[in-house]
Coordinates of C-alpha atoms in Angstrom, one line a residue:
Chain A
M1 CA 174.8 -60.6 41.4
N2 CA 173.0 -63.9 42.1
V3 CA 170.0 -62.4 43.8
E4 CA 166.6 -64.1 44.1
G5 CA 164.9 -61.9 46.7
L6 CA 165.0 -58.2 47.4
I7 CA 164.1 -56.3 50.6
L8 CA 162.9 -52.9 49.4
D9 CA 162.9 -49.7 51.4
I10 CA 159.9 -47.5 50.5
D11 CA 160.7 -43.8 51.0
G12 CA 163.5 -42.8 48.6
V13 CA 163.2 -46.0 46.7
I14 CA 159.7 -46.4 45.4
S15 CA 158.3 -43.0 46.4
R16 CA 159.3 -39.6 47.9
G17 CA 156.7 -38.9 50.6
R18 CA 153.3 -39.3 49.0
K19 CA 154.7 -39.1 45.4
P20 CA 155.7 -42.3 43.6
I21 CA 159.0 -42.4 41.7
E22 CA 157.7 -43.3 38.2
R23 CA 160.9 -45.0 37.0
A24 CA 161.0 -47.0 40.3
I25 CA 157.4 -48.2 39.7
D26 CA 158.5 -49.4 36.2
G27 CA 161.6 -51.0 37.8
Y28 CA 159.4 -52.9 40.3
R29 CA 157.3 -54.3 37.4
I30 CA 160.4 -55.5 35.7
L31 CA 161.5 -57.3 38.9
K32 CA 158.1 -59.1 39.0
D33 CA 158.4 -60.0 35.3
V34 CA 161.7 -61.6 35.8
G35 CA 160.6 -63.5 38.9
I36 CA 162.5 -61.7 41.6
K37 CA 160.8 -62.0 45.0
T38 CA 160.3 -58.8 46.9
V39 CA 159.2 -57.6 50.2
F40 CA 158.8 -53.9 51.2
V41 CA 160.2 -53.0 54.6
S42 CA 159.4 -49.7 56.3
N43 CA 160.5 -48.3 59.7
N44 CA 157.3 -46.4 60.1
S45 CA 156.2 -46.5 63.7
T46 CA 152.8 -44.8 63.4
R47 CA 151.0 -46.5 60.5
S48 CA 149.3 -49.9 60.3
R49 CA 149.8 -52.1 57.2
R50 CA 146.2 -51.3 56.2
I51 CA 147.2 -47.6 55.7
M52 CA 150.3 -48.5 53.8
F53 CA 148.4 -50.8 51.4
E54 CA 146.2 -47.8 50.5
R55 CA 149.2 -45.8 49.7
F56 CA 150.6 -48.5 47.4
R57 CA 147.3 -48.6 45.6
Q58 CA 147.6 -44.8 45.1
F59 CA 151.0 -45.4 43.5
G60 CA 149.3 -47.8 41.1
L61 CA 151.0 -50.8 42.7
D62 CA 149.1 -53.9 43.6
V63 CA 151.1 -55.2 46.6
D64 CA 150.2 -58.4 48.5
E65 CA 149.6 -58.4 52.2
D66 CA 152.6 -60.7 52.5
E67 CA 154.8 -58.3 50.6
L68 CA 154.9 -55.6 53.2
I69 CA 156.7 -55.6 56.6
I70 CA 156.2 -52.4 58.5
A71 CA 157.9 -51.8 61.8
T72 CA 154.7 -51.5 63.7
H73 CA 153.6 -55.0 62.6
A74 CA 157.1 -56.4 63.0
T75 CA 157.2 -55.2 66.6
A76 CA 153.9 -56.9 67.4
L77 CA 155.2 -60.0 65.7
H78 CA 158.5 -59.9 67.5
I79 CA 156.8 -59.6 70.9
A80 CA 154.5 -62.5 70.1
K81 CA 157.6 -64.6 69.3
E82 CA 159.3 -63.6 72.5
N83 CA 156.4 -63.8 74.9
G84 CA 153.1 -64.9 73.3
R85 CA 150.2 -62.7 73.9
T86 CA 151.4 -59.9 76.1
R87 CA 150.2 -57.0 78.2
V88 CA 151.6 -53.9 76.6
F89 CA 151.8 -50.2 77.4
T90 CA 152.7 -48.2 74.3
T91 CA 153.6 -44.6 73.8
G92 CA 152.5 -45.0 70.1
E93 CA 149.7 -44.0 67.9
D94 CA 146.6 -45.8 66.6
G95 CA 148.5 -47.5 63.8
L96 CA 150.9 -49.2 66.2
K97 CA 148.0 -50.0 68.6
E98 CA 146.1 -51.6 65.8
E99 CA 149.0 -53.9 64.9
L100 CA 149.5 -54.9 68.6
I101 CA 145.9 -55.7 69.0
N102 CA 145.7 -57.6 65.7
L103 CA 148.4 -60.0 67.0
G104 CA 146.6 -60.7 70.2
H105 CA 148.3 -58.4 72.6
E106 CA 146.4 -56.5 75.2
L107 CA 146.8 -52.7 75.7
V108 CA 146.9 -52.0 79.4
D109 CA 147.4 -49.3 81.9
Y110 CA 151.1 -48.9 82.6
R111 CA 150.9 -50.4 86.1
D112 CA 149.8 -53.8 84.5
A113 CA 152.3 -53.8 81.6
E114 CA 154.9 -56.5 81.0
Y115 CA 156.2 -54.6 78.0
L116 CA 156.9 -51.0 77.2
V117 CA 156.6 -50.4 73.5
V118 CA 158.0 -47.1 72.3
G119 CA 156.8 -45.7 69.0
S120 CA 156.6 -42.2 67.8
N121 CA 153.4 -40.2 68.7
R122 CA 152.4 -36.9 67.3
G123 CA 150.0 -36.7 70.3
I124 CA 152.8 -37.3 72.8
N125 CA 152.2 -35.6 76.2
F126 CA 153.6 -35.4 79.7
D127 CA 151.3 -38.1 81.0
I128 CA 152.6 -40.6 78.4
F129 CA 156.2 -39.7 79.1
T130 CA 155.6 -40.1 82.9
K131 CA 154.1 -43.6 82.4
A132 CA 156.9 -44.6 80.0
L133 CA 159.5 -43.3 82.5
R134 CA 158.1 -45.3 85.3
L135 CA 158.1 -48.5 83.2
A136 CA 161.7 -47.8 82.0
L137 CA 162.7 -47.5 85.7
N138 CA 161.3 -51.0 86.3
S139 CA 163.9 -53.6 85.2
E140 CA 161.3 -56.3 85.1
V141 CA 159.5 -54.6 82.3
R142 CA 160.9 -55.4 78.8
Y143 CA 161.5 -52.3 76.7
V144 CA 161.0 -52.5 73.0
A145 CA 161.4 -49.7 70.5
V146 CA 159.7 -49.8 67.1
N147 CA 162.7 -48.0 65.4
P148 CA 165.6 -45.8 66.5
D149 CA 164.8 -43.0 64.0
R150 CA 166.0 -39.6 65.2
V151 CA 164.3 -37.2 62.8
F152 CA 161.8 -37.4 60.0
P153 CA 161.8 -34.9 57.1
A154 CA 158.4 -33.3 57.0
E155 CA 157.4 -30.8 54.3
D156 CA 158.3 -27.7 56.3
G157 CA 161.4 -29.1 58.1
P158 CA 162.5 -31.9 60.3
I159 CA 160.2 -33.4 62.9
P160 CA 161.2 -35.7 65.8
G161 CA 161.1 -39.5 65.2
T162 CA 160.8 -42.3 67.8
G163 CA 164.3 -41.2 69.0
L164 CA 162.5 -38.3 70.8
I165 CA 161.1 -40.7 73.3
I166 CA 164.1 -43.1 73.4
G167 CA 166.5 -40.1 74.0
A168 CA 164.3 -38.6 76.7
L169 CA 164.1 -41.9 78.6
Y170 CA 167.8 -42.6 78.1
W171 CA 168.8 -39.2 79.5
I172 CA 166.5 -39.6 82.5
T173 CA 166.9 -43.3 83.4
G174 CA 170.2 -44.3 81.7
R175 CA 168.2 -47.1 80.0
Q176 CA 168.1 -47.8 76.3
P177 CA 165.7 -50.2 74.6
D178 CA 166.3 -53.9 75.3
V179 CA 165.2 -54.5 71.6
I180 CA 165.0 -52.2 68.6
V181 CA 162.9 -53.8 65.8
G182 CA 163.2 -51.4 62.9
K183 CA 166.2 -50.9 60.6
P184 CA 169.2 -50.9 61.1
S185 CA 168.3 -53.8 63.5
K186 CA 168.5 -57.2 62.0
I187 CA 165.2 -58.2 63.7
I188 CA 163.0 -56.7 60.9
I189 CA 165.4 -57.9 58.2
D190 CA 165.3 -61.5 59.5
Q191 CA 161.5 -61.3 59.4
A192 CA 161.7 -60.1 55.8
I193 CA 164.1 -62.9 54.8
E194 CA 161.8 -65.4 56.4
R195 CA 158.9 -63.9 54.4
L196 CA 160.8 -64.1 51.1
G197 CA 161.5 -67.8 51.6
V198 CA 164.8 -67.3 49.8
S199 CA 168.1 -68.4 51.3
R200 CA 170.0 -65.6 53.0
E201 CA 172.9 -65.5 50.6
R202 CA 170.6 -64.8 47.7
V203 CA 168.8 -61.9 49.4
A204 CA 169.8 -58.2 49.1
I205 CA 168.5 -55.1 50.8
V206 CA 167.8 -52.1 48.6
G207 CA 167.6 -48.6 50.2
D208 CA 168.6 -45.0 50.0
Q209 CA 170.2 -44.5 53.4
I210 CA 173.6 -45.9 54.3
D211 CA 173.1 -45.6 58.1
V212 CA 169.7 -47.3 57.9
D213 CA 169.4 -49.7 54.9
V214 CA 173.0 -50.5 54.2
L215 CA 173.8 -50.9 57.9
A216 CA 170.8 -53.1 58.3
G217 CA 172.1 -55.3 55.5
K218 CA 175.5 -55.6 57.2
N219 CA 173.9 -56.3 60.6
A220 CA 171.8 -59.1 59.1
G221 CA 174.7 -60.5 57.0
I222 CA 173.1 -59.9 53.6
K223 CA 174.1 -58.0 50.5
S224 CA 173.3 -54.3 50.4
I225 CA 172.4 -52.2 47.4
L226 CA 172.3 -48.4 47.6
V227 CA 170.1 -46.4 45.2
L228 CA 170.7 -42.7 44.7
S229 CA 167.0 -41.8 44.4
G230 CA 166.6 -40.6 48.0
V231 CA 168.7 -38.9 50.7
T232 CA 172.1 -40.2 49.5
N233 CA 173.6 -38.7 46.4
Q234 CA 177.0 -38.4 44.7
E235 CA 177.9 -35.4 46.8
N236 CA 177.2 -36.8 50.3
Y237 CA 178.1 -40.4 49.6
E238 CA 181.7 -40.4 50.8
M239 CA 180.8 -38.4 54.0
K240 CA 178.0 -40.9 54.9
V241 CA 180.4 -43.9 54.3
R242 CA 183.0 -42.2 56.6
E243 CA 180.3 -41.5 59.3
T244 CA 178.9 -44.9 59.4
G245 CA 181.9 -47.1 58.5
V246 CA 179.9 -49.2 56.1
K247 CA 179.8 -49.4 52.3
P248 CA 177.1 -50.8 50.1
D249 CA 178.0 -53.9 48.0
F250 CA 176.4 -52.2 44.9
I251 CA 175.2 -48.8 43.9
F252 CA 172.5 -48.0 41.3
R253 CA 170.9 -44.7 40.2
D254 CA 167.5 -46.1 41.1
L255 CA 165.3 -49.2 41.2
Y256 CA 164.8 -49.1 37.5
E257 CA 168.6 -49.4 36.8
L258 CA 168.9 -52.2 39.3
A259 CA 165.9 -54.0 37.7
Q260 CA 167.5 -53.7 34.2
K261 CA 170.7 -55.2 35.6
L262 CA 169.0 -58.1 37.2
K263 CA 166.9 -58.7 34.0
S264 CA 170.0 -58.7 31.8
G265 CA 171.7 -61.2 34.2
K266 CA 168.8 -63.7 33.8
Chain B
M1 CA 183.0 -22.6 110.4
N2 CA 183.5 -18.9 109.6
V3 CA 180.3 -18.5 107.6
E4 CA 178.4 -15.2 107.1
G5 CA 176.1 -16.1 104.2
L6 CA 174.2 -19.3 103.4
I7 CA 172.7 -20.4 100.1
L8 CA 169.7 -22.5 101.1
D9 CA 168.1 -25.2 99.1
I10 CA 164.3 -25.3 99.6
D11 CA 162.9 -28.8 99.1
G12 CA 164.4 -31.2 101.6
V13 CA 165.8 -28.4 103.6
I14 CA 163.0 -26.0 104.6
S15 CA 160.1 -28.1 103.3
R16 CA 159.1 -31.4 101.8
G17 CA 156.9 -30.7 98.9
R18 CA 154.1 -28.4 100.3
K19 CA 154.9 -29.3 103.9
P20 CA 157.2 -27.2 106.0
I21 CA 159.9 -28.9 108.1
E22 CA 159.0 -27.3 111.5
R23 CA 162.5 -27.8 113.0
A24 CA 164.0 -26.1 109.9
I25 CA 161.6 -23.2 110.1
D26 CA 162.9 -22.7 113.7
G27 CA 166.4 -23.1 112.5
Y28 CA 165.9 -20.4 109.9
R29 CA 164.7 -18.0 112.6
I30 CA 167.8 -18.7 114.6
L31 CA 170.0 -17.9 111.6
K32 CA 168.2 -14.5 111.2
D33 CA 168.6 -13.8 115.0
V34 CA 172.3 -14.3 114.8
G35 CA 172.7 -12.2 111.7
I36 CA 173.5 -14.8 109.1
K37 CA 172.6 -13.6 105.6
T38 CA 170.6 -16.1 103.6
V39 CA 169.3 -16.6 100.1
F40 CA 167.0 -19.4 99.0
V41 CA 168.0 -21.0 95.7
S42 CA 165.6 -23.3 93.8
N43 CA 166.0 -25.2 90.6
N44 CA 162.3 -25.0 89.9
S45 CA 161.8 -24.4 86.1
T46 CA 158.0 -23.9 86.1
R47 CA 157.3 -21.4 88.8
S48 CA 157.7 -17.7 89.0
R49 CA 159.1 -16.0 92.1
R50 CA 155.6 -14.7 92.9
I51 CA 154.3 -18.2 93.3
M52 CA 157.2 -19.2 95.5
F53 CA 156.7 -16.2 97.8
E54 CA 153.1 -17.4 98.4
R55 CA 154.4 -20.8 99.4
F56 CA 156.9 -19.3 101.9
R57 CA 154.0 -17.3 103.4
Q58 CA 152.1 -20.6 103.8
F59 CA 155.1 -21.9 105.7
G60 CA 154.9 -19.0 108.1
L61 CA 158.1 -17.5 106.7
D62 CA 158.3 -13.8 105.7
V63 CA 161.0 -13.9 103.0
D64 CA 162.1 -10.8 101.1
E65 CA 162.0 -10.6 97.4
D66 CA 165.8 -10.4 97.4
E67 CA 166.1 -13.5 99.4
L68 CA 164.9 -15.9 96.7
I69 CA 166.6 -17.0 93.5
I70 CA 164.6 -19.4 91.4
A71 CA 166.1 -20.9 88.3
T72 CA 163.3 -19.4 86.1
H73 CA 164.3 -15.9 87.3
A74 CA 168.0 -16.7 87.2
T75 CA 167.7 -17.8 83.6
A76 CA 166.0 -14.6 82.6
L77 CA 168.7 -12.6 84.4
H78 CA 171.5 -14.6 82.9
I79 CA 170.2 -14.0 79.4
A80 CA 169.9 -10.3 80.1
K81 CA 173.5 -10.2 81.2
E82 CA 174.7 -12.1 78.1
N83 CA 172.6 -10.4 75.5
G84 CA 170.4 -7.7 76.9
R85 CA 166.8 -7.8 75.9
T86 CA 166.4 -11.0 73.8
R87 CA 164.0 -12.7 71.4
V88 CA 163.3 -16.0 73.1
F89 CA 161.5 -19.2 72.2
T90 CA 160.8 -21.3 75.3
T91 CA 159.5 -24.8 75.8
G92 CA 158.5 -23.8 79.3
E93 CA 155.4 -23.0 81.3
D94 CA 153.8 -19.7 82.3
G95 CA 156.0 -19.3 85.4
L96 CA 159.1 -19.2 83.2
K97 CA 157.5 -17.0 80.6
E98 CA 156.5 -14.5 83.3
E99 CA 160.1 -14.2 84.5
L100 CA 161.4 -13.8 80.9
I101 CA 158.9 -11.1 80.2
N102 CA 159.6 -9.4 83.5
L103 CA 163.2 -8.9 82.6
G104 CA 162.3 -7.4 79.2
H105 CA 162.7 -10.4 76.9
E106 CA 160.3 -11.0 74.1
L107 CA 158.6 -14.3 73.6
V108 CA 158.6 -15.0 69.8
D109 CA 157.8 -17.7 67.3
Y110 CA 160.7 -20.1 66.9
R111 CA 161.6 -18.8 63.5
D112 CA 162.5 -15.4 65.0
A113 CA 164.3 -16.6 68.1
E114 CA 167.9 -15.8 69.1
Y115 CA 167.7 -18.0 72.2
L116 CA 166.1 -21.4 72.8
V117 CA 165.2 -21.6 76.5
V118 CA 164.4 -25.1 77.7
G119 CA 162.4 -25.5 80.9
S120 CA 160.1 -28.3 81.9
N121 CA 156.5 -28.2 80.8
R122 CA 153.6 -30.4 82.0
G123 CA 151.9 -29.3 78.8
I124 CA 154.7 -30.4 76.5
N125 CA 153.6 -31.6 73.1
F126 CA 154.9 -32.6 69.7
D127 CA 154.7 -29.1 68.3
I128 CA 156.9 -27.7 71.1
F129 CA 159.4 -30.5 70.6
T130 CA 159.5 -29.9 66.8
K131 CA 160.2 -26.2 67.3
A132 CA 162.8 -26.8 69.9
L133 CA 164.4 -29.4 67.6
R134 CA 164.7 -27.0 64.7
L135 CA 166.3 -24.4 67.0
A136 CA 168.7 -26.9 68.4
L137 CA 169.7 -27.8 64.8
N138 CA 170.5 -24.1 64.2
S139 CA 174.0 -23.4 65.6
E140 CA 173.4 -19.6 65.5
V141 CA 170.7 -20.0 68.2
R142 CA 172.0 -20.0 71.7
Y143 CA 170.6 -22.8 73.8
V144 CA 170.0 -22.3 77.5
A145 CA 168.5 -24.8 79.9
V146 CA 166.9 -23.7 83.2
N147 CA 168.2 -26.8 85.0
P148 CA 169.4 -30.3 84.2
D149 CA 167.0 -32.2 86.5
R150 CA 166.2 -35.7 85.3
V151 CA 163.3 -36.6 87.5
F152 CA 161.1 -34.9 90.1
P153 CA 159.5 -37.0 92.9
A154 CA 155.7 -36.4 92.7
E155 CA 153.3 -37.9 95.2
D156 CA 152.4 -41.0 93.2
G157 CA 155.9 -41.6 91.7
P158 CA 158.7 -40.0 89.7
I159 CA 157.8 -37.5 86.9
P160 CA 160.1 -36.2 84.2
G161 CA 162.1 -33.0 84.9
T162 CA 163.7 -30.6 82.4
G163 CA 166.0 -33.4 81.4
L164 CA 163.1 -34.9 79.4
I165 CA 163.6 -32.2 76.8
I166 CA 167.3 -31.9 77.1
G167 CA 167.7 -35.7 76.6
A168 CA 165.3 -35.8 73.7
L169 CA 167.2 -33.0 71.9
Y170 CA 170.6 -34.5 72.7
W171 CA 169.6 -37.9 71.3
I172 CA 168.1 -36.4 68.1
T173 CA 170.6 -33.6 67.4
G174 CA 173.8 -34.4 69.4
R175 CA 173.6 -31.0 71.0
Q176 CA 173.5 -30.2 74.7
P177 CA 172.7 -26.8 76.2
D178 CA 175.3 -24.1 75.7
V179 CA 174.5 -23.0 79.2
I180 CA 172.7 -24.6 82.2
V181 CA 171.6 -22.1 84.8
G182 CA 170.3 -24.2 87.7
K183 CA 172.3 -26.3 90.2
P184 CA 174.8 -27.9 90.0
S185 CA 175.8 -25.1 87.6
K186 CA 177.8 -22.3 89.1
I187 CA 175.8 -19.7 87.3
I188 CA 172.9 -19.7 89.7
I189 CA 175.3 -19.9 92.7
D190 CA 177.3 -16.9 91.5
Q191 CA 174.0 -15.0 91.3
A192 CA 173.3 -16.0 94.9
I193 CA 176.7 -15.0 96.1
E194 CA 176.3 -11.6 94.5
R195 CA 172.9 -11.2 96.1
L196 CA 174.3 -12.1 99.6
G197 CA 177.0 -9.4 99.3
V198 CA 179.3 -11.6 101.3
S199 CA 182.8 -12.5 100.2
R200 CA 182.9 -16.0 98.5
E201 CA 185.1 -17.7 101.2
R202 CA 182.5 -16.9 103.8
V203 CA 179.6 -18.4 101.9
A204 CA 178.3 -22.0 102.2
I205 CA 175.6 -23.8 100.3
V206 CA 173.1 -25.9 102.3
G207 CA 171.2 -28.7 100.6
D208 CA 170.0 -32.3 100.8
Q209 CA 171.4 -33.6 97.5
I210 CA 175.0 -34.4 96.9
D211 CA 174.8 -34.4 93.1
V212 CA 172.9 -31.1 93.1
D213 CA 173.7 -28.9 96.1
V214 CA 177.1 -30.2 97.2
L215 CA 178.3 -30.5 93.6
A216 CA 177.1 -26.9 92.9
G217 CA 179.2 -25.8 95.9
K218 CA 182.3 -27.5 94.5
N219 CA 181.6 -26.0 91.0
A220 CA 181.3 -22.5 92.5
G221 CA 184.3 -23.0 94.8
I222 CA 182.4 -22.5 98.1
K223 CA 181.9 -24.6 101.2
S224 CA 179.1 -27.1 101.1
I225 CA 176.9 -28.4 103.9
L226 CA 174.7 -31.5 103.6
V227 CA 171.6 -31.8 105.7
L228 CA 170.0 -35.2 106.1
S229 CA 166.4 -33.9 106.1
G230 CA 165.8 -34.7 102.4
V231 CA 166.8 -37.4 99.9
T232 CA 170.2 -38.2 101.4
N233 CA 170.3 -40.2 104.6
Q234 CA 172.8 -42.3 106.5
E235 CA 172.0 -45.3 104.4
N236 CA 172.5 -43.9 100.9
Y237 CA 175.2 -41.3 101.8
E238 CA 178.3 -43.4 100.9
M239 CA 176.8 -44.6 97.6
K240 CA 175.9 -41.0 96.6
V241 CA 179.5 -39.9 97.4
R242 CA 180.9 -42.7 95.3
E243 CA 178.6 -41.9 92.4
T244 CA 179.3 -38.2 92.3
G245 CA 182.9 -38.2 93.5
V246 CA 182.2 -35.2 95.8
K247 CA 181.9 -34.9 99.5
P248 CA 180.3 -32.2 101.6
D249 CA 182.5 -30.1 103.9
F250 CA 180.0 -30.5 106.7
I251 CA 177.0 -32.7 107.5
F252 CA 174.1 -31.8 109.8
R253 CA 170.9 -33.6 110.7
D254 CA 168.9 -30.6 109.6
L255 CA 168.9 -26.8 109.3
Y256 CA 168.0 -26.5 113.0
E257 CA 171.2 -28.3 114.0
L258 CA 173.3 -26.2 111.6
A259 CA 171.7 -23.0 113.1
Q260 CA 172.5 -24.1 116.6
K261 CA 176.1 -24.7 115.6
L262 CA 176.4 -21.3 114.0
K263 CA 174.8 -19.6 117.0
S264 CA 177.2 -21.3 119.4
G265 CA 180.1 -20.2 117.3
K266 CA 179.2 -16.5 117.5

């Protein structure tokens, strides 16, 4: 397989919601033992890295700060690369705000904003929508979305993702984001490859979703590995491939099976 | 012109926001004097008829209950025609709820709803979106929108219309409303024609918006009259016609000029 670095999805790969997948945790330790470099990539648009580290500790995993790229942080980083310290209006929650502030951006009233940053918000209201709408109508304002996620599976049923706000603004103004940072965009994947410090052809992305993880791999021009420990299974695999038009380069039952394969190849 | 009944838009025709257009008020009185039947049709998705009557009284107009069709009421009426008394979950405000209850519908928790009724809501929140999303994902639930309006011009700038919710649900679920009641839909126009009691070929719609009022006229197969007292003016007329692909049958400066024309033709 010739892989030295792995970009790992979190939900459906290492955990399901708040529950760790024990075999995957074992798999992760094998990867470390055999010297595979890893970085976790999450599309989450509401949490800061700090909150995610706490979750990893609860899983019994000791993950470096450098080993986690979350879309909130990736968005703040991407804006800094594009425009330096920036005056931002965001629809998002405290986790996103924390990451924006940490990278030197200034959260401002919508009238003073150079960037509109759209992230999901469980406290969304008419006032936030109105401000976002007015910014989206201003072509001089750059419009960045943390991820394009439509729905998120909560315990009692689906809840809206960032797509709630993207869709509302698109319907009203005809405008879509200038930049989407999270998967399947290559922006967050390029950040992850840079973080791994491994040449692109020796990096693979590992995830449970064909339209998110596998597609992100294709968009970034790297190998993709599907694991069947999350939303994709033997039953819906063919349908998902038809819907998206992309196929993973490799398929494994879970991260443990992948780790065993990589170990045996060493 | 051979017109016996007029369907009158409100904003941009008889008033601008809370301010009456004095010439139009005079024009309306002329219409009454010469025996033209009239019905006001509004796309408003948050107010009940009761609130609208109060506004007319403030304009110095004594308008009959039968002379006003507002999209909230028209929606309640349309559902009653389709399905009798119905269990409804609505995203809307008290004005819409009042009209639904007045026509015998029951407002229920989303789990018990047969109909999803989408109307604008200045108190919109994540919980309402989540419930609407789950209903839109259920193909057994009929999905009705009060109007398709994208933005509404508030005093300090544009604010989102009902399209905020329609767009969000469309982006997330791929589903659009099964029925839209307000203009440019023919549903509310057909209700207005029935109310006038005038044969269809002798009815015209009067409005200030080509993509709303004139298009509604075309959709319902009746004459359309554009007045230049609202959003459409000499400067943007050609562009609006190009955008929408429809042209009014007649154009007048305002309702007063139209009324004078109809008076002289009698």
